[in-house]
């Protein structure tokens, strides 16, 4: 490597206070660029971007309420929130399907029992 070659190091952390002092010396990591948390407008943009191509029923008012409730969230937090919401909806859907299925089985069993009782009352042999 010649003296003219330069190495560019880019580092990222969410804990700048824990960076070793040796790395903060001159000629090491000279520039620090801090990227703060998104503003409400930026959070709205992030949420709208995350919702592109996703079937949802959020109204504009609900989206604005979500933006207000997520103060301090960054893009990764908002993405995780979306994933959790999707998983929660899926679990509710699966539970609902199980309930409907079980109700259907119960209904079939109840109908069978009623039919069997009627056949006994009418004297029809069920042991054929």
Short mmCIF file of N, CA and C in Angstrom, two decimals:
data_model
loop_
_atom_site.label_atom_id
_atom_site.label_comp_id
_atom_site.label_asym_id
_atom_site.label_seq_id
_atom_site.Cartn_x
_atom_site.Cartn_y
_atom_site.Cartn_z
N UNK A 1 0.84 -1.17 0.00
CA UNK A 1 0.00 0.00 0.00
C UNK A 1 0.89 1.24 0.00
N UNK A 2 0.63 2.12 -0.90
CA UNK A 2 1.46 3.32 -1.00
C UNK A 2 0.91 4.42 -0.10
N UNK A 3 1.73 5.42 0.22
CA UNK A 3 1.28 6.52 1.08
C UNK A 3 0.12 7.30 0.48
N UNK A 4 -0.05 7.21 -0.84
CA UNK A 4 -1.14 7.95 -1.49
C UNK A 4 -2.48 7.23 -1.35
N UNK A 5 -2.41 5.94 -1.11
CA UNK A 5 -3.66 5.20 -0.94
C UNK A 5 -4.35 5.67 0.34
N UNK A 6 -5.64 5.81 0.23
CA UNK A 6 -6.40 6.25 1.40
C UNK A 6 -7.45 5.19 1.73
N UNK A 7 -7.70 5.05 2.97
CA UNK A 7 -8.72 4.11 3.43
C UNK A 7 -9.85 4.92 4.05
N UNK A 8 -11.03 4.63 3.62
CA UNK A 8 -12.20 5.31 4.17
C UNK A 8 -12.95 4.30 5.04
N UNK A 9 -13.12 4.67 6.29
CA UNK A 9 -13.83 3.80 7.23
C UNK A 9 -15.14 4.49 7.59
N UNK A 10 -16.21 3.76 7.44
CA UNK A 10 -17.52 4.28 7.84
C UNK A 10 -18.03 3.36 8.95
N UNK A 11 -18.41 3.96 10.04
CA UNK A 11 -18.90 3.19 11.18
C UNK A 11 -20.25 3.76 11.62
N UNK A 12 -21.06 2.92 12.19
CA UNK A 12 -22.36 3.36 12.69
C UNK A 12 -22.59 2.76 14.07
N UNK A 13 -23.23 3.54 14.91
CA UNK A 13 -23.56 3.05 16.25
C UNK A 13 -24.78 3.79 16.76
N UNK A 14 -25.50 3.14 17.63
CA UNK A 14 -26.58 3.84 18.33
C UNK A 14 -26.15 4.17 19.75
N UNK A 15 -24.86 3.93 20.05
CA UNK A 15 -24.29 4.24 21.35
C UNK A 15 -22.98 5.01 21.19
N UNK A 16 -23.02 6.25 20.71
CA UNK A 16 -21.78 7.00 20.49
C UNK A 16 -20.99 7.25 21.78
N UNK A 17 -21.67 7.22 22.91
CA UNK A 17 -20.99 7.43 24.19
C UNK A 17 -20.07 6.27 24.56
N UNK A 18 -20.26 5.12 23.93
CA UNK A 18 -19.44 3.96 24.28
C UNK A 18 -18.30 3.71 23.30
N UNK A 19 -18.04 4.66 22.39
CA UNK A 19 -16.92 4.51 21.46
C UNK A 19 -15.61 4.69 22.22
N UNK A 20 -14.68 3.80 21.98
CA UNK A 20 -13.37 3.85 22.63
C UNK A 20 -12.68 5.18 22.32
N UNK A 21 -12.07 5.78 23.34
CA UNK A 21 -11.39 7.07 23.16
C UNK A 21 -10.26 7.00 22.15
N UNK A 22 -9.64 5.85 22.00
CA UNK A 22 -8.56 5.70 21.02
C UNK A 22 -9.07 5.94 19.60
N UNK A 23 -10.31 5.59 19.35
CA UNK A 23 -10.89 5.82 18.02
C UNK A 23 -11.25 7.29 17.80
N UNK A 24 -11.38 8.05 18.88
CA UNK A 24 -11.77 9.45 18.76
C UNK A 24 -10.58 10.39 18.60
N UNK A 25 -9.37 9.85 18.67
CA UNK A 25 -8.18 10.69 18.52
C UNK A 25 -8.12 11.28 17.12
N UNK A 26 -7.41 12.41 16.96
CA UNK A 26 -7.26 13.02 15.63
C UNK A 26 -6.65 12.03 14.64
N UNK A 27 -7.08 12.13 13.40
CA UNK A 27 -6.60 11.30 12.29
C UNK A 27 -7.17 9.88 12.33
N UNK A 28 -8.08 9.61 13.23
CA UNK A 28 -8.69 8.27 13.27
C UNK A 28 -10.11 8.37 12.70
N UNK A 29 -11.05 8.61 13.53
CA UNK A 29 -12.41 8.86 13.06
C UNK A 29 -12.68 10.35 13.27
N UNK A 30 -12.30 11.13 12.25
CA UNK A 30 -12.33 12.58 12.38
C UNK A 30 -13.72 13.19 12.30
N UNK A 31 -14.57 12.63 11.52
CA UNK A 31 -15.88 13.25 11.30
C UNK A 31 -16.97 12.42 11.97
N UNK A 32 -17.85 13.14 12.59
CA UNK A 32 -19.02 12.50 13.17
C UNK A 32 -20.26 13.11 12.55
N UNK A 33 -21.10 12.29 12.01
CA UNK A 33 -22.36 12.76 11.45
C UNK A 33 -23.47 12.11 12.26
N UNK A 34 -24.23 12.93 12.93
CA UNK A 34 -25.31 12.39 13.75
C UNK A 34 -26.62 12.46 12.98
N UNK A 35 -27.29 11.35 12.94
CA UNK A 35 -28.60 11.28 12.29
C UNK A 35 -29.61 11.03 13.40
N UNK A 36 -30.42 12.02 13.66
CA UNK A 36 -31.38 11.93 14.76
C UNK A 36 -32.62 11.14 14.39
N UNK A 37 -33.56 11.13 15.31
CA UNK A 37 -34.82 10.42 15.06
C UNK A 37 -35.66 11.24 14.08
N UNK A 38 -36.49 10.57 13.29
CA UNK A 38 -37.29 11.28 12.30
C UNK A 38 -38.37 12.16 12.94
N UNK A 39 -38.67 13.23 12.25
CA UNK A 39 -39.74 14.14 12.66
C UNK A 39 -41.09 13.46 12.37
N UNK A 40 -42.18 14.04 12.86
CA UNK A 40 -43.49 13.45 12.55
C UNK A 40 -43.74 13.30 11.04
N UNK A 41 -43.37 14.31 10.27
CA UNK A 41 -43.54 14.23 8.82
C UNK A 41 -42.70 13.12 8.20
N UNK A 42 -41.49 12.97 8.71
CA UNK A 42 -40.61 11.90 8.21
C UNK A 42 -41.14 10.53 8.62
N UNK A 43 -41.70 10.43 9.85
CA UNK A 43 -42.29 9.16 10.27
C UNK A 43 -43.49 8.80 9.40
N UNK A 44 -44.27 9.82 9.04
CA UNK A 44 -45.41 9.58 8.15
C UNK A 44 -44.92 9.07 6.80
N UNK A 45 -43.87 9.70 6.26
CA UNK A 45 -43.29 9.24 4.99
C UNK A 45 -42.79 7.80 5.10
N UNK A 46 -42.13 7.48 6.20
CA UNK A 46 -41.60 6.12 6.40
C UNK A 46 -42.76 5.12 6.46
N UNK A 47 -43.79 5.45 7.23
CA UNK A 47 -44.94 4.55 7.35
C UNK A 47 -45.63 4.35 6.00
N UNK A 48 -45.80 5.45 5.25
CA UNK A 48 -46.43 5.34 3.94
C UNK A 48 -45.58 4.47 3.01
N UNK A 49 -44.28 4.62 3.09
CA UNK A 49 -43.38 3.79 2.27
C UNK A 49 -43.50 2.32 2.67
N UNK A 50 -43.56 2.06 3.98
CA UNK A 50 -43.67 0.68 4.45
C UNK A 50 -45.01 0.04 4.06
N UNK A 51 -46.04 0.88 3.88
CA UNK A 51 -47.37 0.36 3.56
C UNK A 51 -47.62 0.19 2.06
N UNK A 52 -46.67 0.61 1.23
CA UNK A 52 -46.83 0.45 -0.22
C UNK A 52 -46.92 -1.04 -0.54
N UNK A 53 -47.98 -1.42 -1.22
CA UNK A 53 -48.15 -2.82 -1.60
C UNK A 53 -48.70 -3.71 -0.49
N UNK A 54 -49.04 -3.10 0.65
CA UNK A 54 -49.58 -3.87 1.78
C UNK A 54 -51.07 -3.57 1.87
N UNK A 55 -51.88 -4.62 1.91
CA UNK A 55 -53.31 -4.43 2.04
C UNK A 55 -53.62 -4.08 3.49
N UNK A 56 -54.20 -2.91 3.71
CA UNK A 56 -54.52 -2.46 5.07
C UNK A 56 -55.78 -1.62 5.04
N UNK A 57 -56.31 -1.34 6.20
CA UNK A 57 -57.53 -0.54 6.29
C UNK A 57 -57.32 0.72 7.12
N UNK A 58 -56.08 1.18 7.21
CA UNK A 58 -55.78 2.38 8.00
C UNK A 58 -56.31 3.63 7.29
N UNK A 59 -57.07 4.43 8.02
CA UNK A 59 -57.52 5.71 7.47
C UNK A 59 -56.41 6.74 7.67
N UNK A 60 -56.57 7.89 7.05
CA UNK A 60 -55.58 8.97 7.22
C UNK A 60 -55.49 9.39 8.69
N UNK A 61 -56.65 9.43 9.36
CA UNK A 61 -56.68 9.82 10.77
C UNK A 61 -55.94 8.79 11.63
N UNK A 62 -56.14 7.52 11.34
CA UNK A 62 -55.45 6.48 12.10
C UNK A 62 -53.95 6.52 11.86
N UNK A 63 -53.57 6.81 10.63
CA UNK A 63 -52.15 6.93 10.31
C UNK A 63 -51.53 8.10 11.05
N UNK A 64 -52.24 9.23 11.10
CA UNK A 64 -51.76 10.40 11.84
C UNK A 64 -51.65 10.09 13.33
N UNK A 65 -52.60 9.35 13.86
CA UNK A 65 -52.57 8.95 15.26
C UNK A 65 -51.37 8.05 15.53
N UNK A 66 -51.08 7.16 14.60
CA UNK A 66 -49.93 6.27 14.71
C UNK A 66 -48.63 7.07 14.70
N UNK A 67 -48.58 8.09 13.85
CA UNK A 67 -47.39 8.96 13.79
C UNK A 67 -47.19 9.64 15.15
N UNK A 68 -48.27 10.13 15.74
CA UNK A 68 -48.18 10.81 17.04
C UNK A 68 -47.74 9.85 18.15
N UNK A 69 -48.19 8.61 18.06
CA UNK A 69 -47.90 7.63 19.11
C UNK A 69 -46.49 7.04 19.00
N UNK A 70 -45.80 7.31 17.90
CA UNK A 70 -44.48 6.69 17.69
C UNK A 70 -43.34 7.70 17.80
N UNK A 71 -43.52 8.70 18.64
CA UNK A 71 -42.45 9.68 18.86
C UNK A 71 -41.19 8.95 19.34
N UNK A 72 -40.06 9.25 18.72
CA UNK A 72 -38.80 8.61 19.10
C UNK A 72 -38.49 7.34 18.32
N UNK A 73 -39.44 6.88 17.50
CA UNK A 73 -39.21 5.69 16.69
C UNK A 73 -38.38 6.05 15.47
N UNK A 74 -37.47 5.16 15.10
CA UNK A 74 -36.71 5.31 13.85
C UNK A 74 -37.30 4.32 12.84
N UNK A 75 -36.76 4.34 11.63
CA UNK A 75 -37.30 3.48 10.57
C UNK A 75 -37.37 2.01 10.95
N UNK A 76 -36.33 1.50 11.59
CA UNK A 76 -36.31 0.09 11.99
C UNK A 76 -37.41 -0.20 13.02
N UNK A 77 -37.65 0.74 13.92
CA UNK A 77 -38.72 0.57 14.92
C UNK A 77 -40.08 0.51 14.24
N UNK A 78 -40.29 1.39 13.26
CA UNK A 78 -41.56 1.43 12.55
C UNK A 78 -41.76 0.15 11.73
N UNK A 79 -40.69 -0.35 11.13
CA UNK A 79 -40.77 -1.61 10.37
C UNK A 79 -41.11 -2.77 11.31
N UNK A 80 -40.49 -2.79 12.48
CA UNK A 80 -40.77 -3.84 13.47
C UNK A 80 -42.22 -3.76 13.94
N UNK A 81 -42.70 -2.54 14.13
CA UNK A 81 -44.09 -2.34 14.54
C UNK A 81 -45.04 -2.90 13.47
N UNK A 82 -44.72 -2.65 12.21
CA UNK A 82 -45.53 -3.19 11.11
C UNK A 82 -45.51 -4.70 11.09
N UNK A 83 -44.34 -5.29 11.31
CA UNK A 83 -44.23 -6.75 11.33
C UNK A 83 -45.05 -7.34 12.47
N UNK A 84 -44.98 -6.71 13.65
CA UNK A 84 -45.76 -7.19 14.79
C UNK A 84 -47.26 -7.08 14.52
N UNK A 85 -47.66 -5.98 13.89
CA UNK A 85 -49.08 -5.80 13.56
C UNK A 85 -49.54 -6.88 12.59
N UNK A 86 -48.71 -7.19 11.60
CA UNK A 86 -49.05 -8.23 10.63
C UNK A 86 -49.15 -9.60 11.30
N UNK A 87 -48.21 -9.91 12.18
CA UNK A 87 -48.25 -11.19 12.89
C UNK A 87 -49.47 -11.28 13.80
N UNK A 88 -49.80 -10.18 14.45
CA UNK A 88 -50.96 -10.15 15.33
C UNK A 88 -52.24 -10.38 14.52
N UNK A 89 -52.33 -9.73 13.35
CA UNK A 89 -53.50 -9.92 12.49
C UNK A 89 -53.60 -11.36 12.02
N UNK A 90 -52.46 -11.95 11.68
CA UNK A 90 -52.44 -13.34 11.23
C UNK A 90 -52.90 -14.28 12.35
N UNK A 91 -52.43 -14.04 13.57
CA UNK A 91 -52.83 -14.87 14.71
C UNK A 91 -54.33 -14.75 14.97
N UNK A 92 -54.86 -13.53 14.88
CA UNK A 92 -56.31 -13.34 15.06
C UNK A 92 -57.08 -14.07 13.97
N UNK A 93 -56.59 -14.01 12.73
CA UNK A 93 -57.24 -14.67 11.61
C UNK A 93 -57.25 -16.19 11.82
N UNK A 94 -56.11 -16.74 12.21
CA UNK A 94 -56.01 -18.18 12.44
C UNK A 94 -56.94 -18.60 13.58
N UNK A 95 -56.96 -17.83 14.66
CA UNK A 95 -57.85 -18.12 15.79
C UNK A 95 -59.30 -18.08 15.35
N UNK A 96 -59.67 -17.07 14.57
CA UNK A 96 -61.04 -16.94 14.08
C UNK A 96 -61.40 -18.14 13.20
N UNK A 97 -60.48 -18.54 12.33
CA UNK A 97 -60.73 -19.70 11.47
C UNK A 97 -60.95 -20.96 12.31
N UNK A 98 -60.15 -21.13 13.38
CA UNK A 98 -60.31 -22.29 14.26
C UNK A 98 -61.67 -22.26 14.94
N UNK A 99 -62.07 -21.08 15.41
CA UNK A 99 -63.37 -20.95 16.08
C UNK A 99 -64.49 -21.29 15.10
N UNK A 100 -64.41 -20.74 13.89
CA UNK A 100 -65.44 -21.01 12.89
C UNK A 100 -65.47 -22.51 12.57
N UNK A 101 -64.29 -23.10 12.40
CA UNK A 101 -64.20 -24.53 12.10
C UNK A 101 -64.81 -25.35 13.24
N UNK A 102 -64.43 -25.01 14.47
CA UNK A 102 -64.94 -25.74 15.63
C UNK A 102 -66.45 -25.56 15.78
N UNK A 103 -66.94 -24.35 15.52
CA UNK A 103 -68.39 -24.12 15.57
C UNK A 103 -69.08 -24.95 14.51
N UNK A 104 -68.46 -25.04 13.34
CA UNK A 104 -69.03 -25.86 12.27
C UNK A 104 -69.11 -27.31 12.66
N UNK A 105 -68.06 -27.83 13.28
CA UNK A 105 -68.07 -29.23 13.74
C UNK A 105 -69.12 -29.42 14.82
N UNK A 106 -69.20 -28.46 15.74
CA UNK A 106 -70.21 -28.55 16.80
C UNK A 106 -71.61 -28.57 16.20
N UNK A 107 -71.82 -27.71 15.22
CA UNK A 107 -73.13 -27.64 14.60
C UNK A 107 -73.47 -28.96 13.93
N UNK A 108 -72.51 -29.54 13.22
CA UNK A 108 -72.73 -30.83 12.56
C UNK A 108 -73.02 -31.90 13.61
N UNK A 109 -72.26 -31.91 14.70
CA UNK A 109 -72.47 -32.91 15.76
C UNK A 109 -73.84 -32.72 16.41
N UNK A 110 -74.22 -31.45 16.65
CA UNK A 110 -75.51 -31.19 17.27
C UNK A 110 -76.64 -31.64 16.34
N UNK A 111 -76.50 -31.36 15.05
CA UNK A 111 -77.53 -31.78 14.09
C UNK A 111 -77.62 -33.30 14.06
N UNK A 112 -76.47 -33.97 14.08
CA UNK A 112 -76.47 -35.44 14.07
C UNK A 112 -77.17 -35.99 15.30
N UNK A 113 -76.90 -35.38 16.45
CA UNK A 113 -77.53 -35.85 17.69
C UNK A 113 -79.04 -35.61 17.64
N UNK A 114 -79.44 -34.48 17.12
CA UNK A 114 -80.88 -34.17 17.04
C UNK A 114 -81.56 -35.15 16.10
N UNK A 115 -80.93 -35.40 14.95
CA UNK A 115 -81.50 -36.35 13.99
C UNK A 115 -81.60 -37.74 14.61
N UNK A 116 -80.55 -38.15 15.31
CA UNK A 116 -80.55 -39.47 15.94
C UNK A 116 -81.65 -39.56 17.00
N UNK A 117 -81.84 -38.53 17.79
CA UNK A 117 -82.90 -38.53 18.80
C UNK A 117 -84.28 -38.61 18.15
N UNK A 118 -84.46 -37.85 17.07
CA UNK A 118 -85.75 -37.88 16.37
C UNK A 118 -86.03 -39.27 15.81
N UNK A 119 -84.97 -39.89 15.27
CA UNK A 119 -85.15 -41.24 14.71
C UNK A 119 -85.54 -42.22 15.81
N UNK A 120 -84.95 -42.08 16.99
CA UNK A 120 -85.29 -42.95 18.12
C UNK A 120 -86.74 -42.70 18.53
N UNK A 121 -87.14 -41.41 18.62
CA UNK A 121 -88.51 -41.08 18.99
C UNK A 121 -89.51 -41.62 17.98
N UNK A 122 -89.16 -41.59 16.71
CA UNK A 122 -90.06 -42.05 15.66
C UNK A 122 -89.98 -43.56 15.47
N UNK A 123 -89.08 -44.20 16.21
CA UNK A 123 -88.97 -45.64 16.15
C UNK A 123 -88.22 -46.15 14.93
N UNK A 124 -87.40 -45.32 14.36
CA UNK A 124 -86.61 -45.74 13.21
C UNK A 124 -85.33 -46.37 13.73
N UNK A 125 -84.99 -47.55 13.22
CA UNK A 125 -83.81 -48.28 13.68
C UNK A 125 -82.55 -47.57 13.18
N UNK A 126 -81.71 -47.12 14.12
CA UNK A 126 -80.46 -46.46 13.75
C UNK A 126 -79.30 -47.44 13.69
N UNK A 127 -79.54 -48.67 14.08
CA UNK A 127 -78.49 -49.69 14.10
C UNK A 127 -78.58 -50.57 12.85
N UNK A 128 -78.57 -50.01 11.70
CA UNK A 128 -78.72 -50.78 10.46
C UNK A 128 -77.43 -51.40 10.02
#
